[in-house]
PDB file of C-alpha atoms in Angstrom:
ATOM      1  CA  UNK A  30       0.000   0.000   0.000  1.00 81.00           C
ATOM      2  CA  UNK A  31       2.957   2.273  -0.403  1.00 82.00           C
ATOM      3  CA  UNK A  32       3.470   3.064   3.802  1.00 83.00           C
ATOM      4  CA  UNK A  33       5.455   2.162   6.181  1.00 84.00           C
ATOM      5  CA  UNK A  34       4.592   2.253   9.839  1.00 86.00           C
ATOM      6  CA  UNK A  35       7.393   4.163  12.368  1.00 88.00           C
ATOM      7  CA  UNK A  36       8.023   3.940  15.906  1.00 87.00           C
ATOM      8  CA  UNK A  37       9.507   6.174  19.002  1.00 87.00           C
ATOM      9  CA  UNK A  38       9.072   4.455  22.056  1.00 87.00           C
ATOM     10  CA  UNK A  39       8.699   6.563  25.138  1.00 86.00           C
ATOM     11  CA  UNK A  40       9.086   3.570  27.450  1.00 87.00           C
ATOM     12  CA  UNK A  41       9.038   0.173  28.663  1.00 88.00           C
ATOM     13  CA  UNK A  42       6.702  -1.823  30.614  1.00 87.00           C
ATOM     14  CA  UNK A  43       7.134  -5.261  32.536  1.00 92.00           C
ATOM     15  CA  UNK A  44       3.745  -6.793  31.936  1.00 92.00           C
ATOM     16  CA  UNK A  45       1.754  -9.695  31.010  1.00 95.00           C
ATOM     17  CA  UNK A  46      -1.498 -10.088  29.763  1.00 94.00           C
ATOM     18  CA  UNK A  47      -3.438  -9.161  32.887  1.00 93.00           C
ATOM     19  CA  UNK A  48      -1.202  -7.313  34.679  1.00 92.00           C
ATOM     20  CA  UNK A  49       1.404  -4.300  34.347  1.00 90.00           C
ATOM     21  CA  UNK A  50       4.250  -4.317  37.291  1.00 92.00           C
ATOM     22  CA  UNK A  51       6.729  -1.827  36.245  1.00 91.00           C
ATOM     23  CA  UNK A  52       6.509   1.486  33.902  1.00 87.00           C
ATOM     24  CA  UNK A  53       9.680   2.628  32.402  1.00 89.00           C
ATOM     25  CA  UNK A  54       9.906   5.964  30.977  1.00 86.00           C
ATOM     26  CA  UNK A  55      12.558   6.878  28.513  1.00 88.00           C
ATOM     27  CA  UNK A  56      14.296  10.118  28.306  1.00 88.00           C
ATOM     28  CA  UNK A  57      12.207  12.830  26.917  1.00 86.00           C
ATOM     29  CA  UNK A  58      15.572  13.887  24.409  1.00 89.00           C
ATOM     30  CA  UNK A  59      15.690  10.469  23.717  1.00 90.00           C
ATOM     31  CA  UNK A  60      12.279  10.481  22.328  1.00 87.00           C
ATOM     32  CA  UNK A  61      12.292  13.759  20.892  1.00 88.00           C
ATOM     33  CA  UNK A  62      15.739  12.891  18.410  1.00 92.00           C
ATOM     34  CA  UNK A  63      14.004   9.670  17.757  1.00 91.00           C
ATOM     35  CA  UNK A  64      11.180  11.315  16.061  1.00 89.00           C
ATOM     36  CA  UNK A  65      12.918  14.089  14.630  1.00 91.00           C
ATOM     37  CA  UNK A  66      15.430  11.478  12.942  1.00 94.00           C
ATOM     38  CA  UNK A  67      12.474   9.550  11.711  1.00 91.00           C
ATOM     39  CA  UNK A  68      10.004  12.690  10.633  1.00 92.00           C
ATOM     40  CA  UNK A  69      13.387  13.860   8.387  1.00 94.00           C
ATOM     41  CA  UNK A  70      14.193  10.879   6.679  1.00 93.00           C
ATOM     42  CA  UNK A  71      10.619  10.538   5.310  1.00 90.00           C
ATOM     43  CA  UNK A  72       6.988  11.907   4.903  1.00 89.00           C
ATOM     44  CA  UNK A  73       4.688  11.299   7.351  1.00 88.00           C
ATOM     45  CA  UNK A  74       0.936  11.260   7.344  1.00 86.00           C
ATOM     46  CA  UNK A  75      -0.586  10.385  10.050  1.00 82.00           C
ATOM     47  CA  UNK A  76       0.488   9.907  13.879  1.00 78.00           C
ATOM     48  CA  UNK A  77      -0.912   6.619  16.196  1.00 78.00           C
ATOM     49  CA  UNK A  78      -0.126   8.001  19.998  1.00 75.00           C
ATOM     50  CA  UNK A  79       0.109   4.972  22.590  1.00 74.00           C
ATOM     51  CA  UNK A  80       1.398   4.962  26.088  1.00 76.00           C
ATOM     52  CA  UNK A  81       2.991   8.154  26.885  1.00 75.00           C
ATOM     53  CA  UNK A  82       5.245   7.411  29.910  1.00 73.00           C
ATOM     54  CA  UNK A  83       6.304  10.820  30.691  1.00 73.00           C
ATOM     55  CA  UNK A  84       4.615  14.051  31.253  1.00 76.00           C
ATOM     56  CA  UNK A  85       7.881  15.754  29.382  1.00 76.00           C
ATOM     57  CA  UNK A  86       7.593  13.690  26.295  1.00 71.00           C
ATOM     58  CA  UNK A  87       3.981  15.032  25.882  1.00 69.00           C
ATOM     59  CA  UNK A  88       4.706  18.309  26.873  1.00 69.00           C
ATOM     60  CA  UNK A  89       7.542  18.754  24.332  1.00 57.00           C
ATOM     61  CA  UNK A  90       6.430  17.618  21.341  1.00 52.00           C
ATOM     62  CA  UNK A  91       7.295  20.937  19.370  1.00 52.00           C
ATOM     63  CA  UNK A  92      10.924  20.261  19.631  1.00 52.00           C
ATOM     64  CA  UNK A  93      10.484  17.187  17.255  1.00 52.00           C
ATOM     65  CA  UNK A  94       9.176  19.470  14.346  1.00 51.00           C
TER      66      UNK A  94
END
C-alpha cells in the first residue's frame, strides 16, 4: 500500500497479559531525536499516539518538528 509504519518508544513496561508491574519511561531527548530522525528521513501522514510514559515527552512535542 505504499506506507510504512514508524516507531519512538517513550518507554518500557514489565507486563503480562493481565497485569502491568513496572513502567519505564525513557528520556524525553531520547524520544524527541528519535522522532525528529524519523520525521526527516521521510513523509509522514498520520500519527498513532500509545502509552505516553512521561509528562515531558507530551509536553515537548514541538521540539520534534
Amino acid at each position: 500500500m505504499g506506507c510504512h509504519g514508524l516507531t519512538v518508544l517513550t518507554g518500557y513496561t514489565v507486563r503480562d497479559s493481565a497485569t502491568c508491574d513496572e513502567v519505564t519511561g525513557l528520556d524525553p531527548d531520547t524520544v524527541g531525536t528519535q522522532a525528529r530522525m524519523l520525521l526527516e528521513d521521510m513523509p509522514v501522514a498520520a500519527f498513532k499516539i500509545g502509552a505516553a510514559t512521561r509528562a515531558e515527552v507530551v509536553a515537548d512535542y514541538e521540539t520534534c518538528r
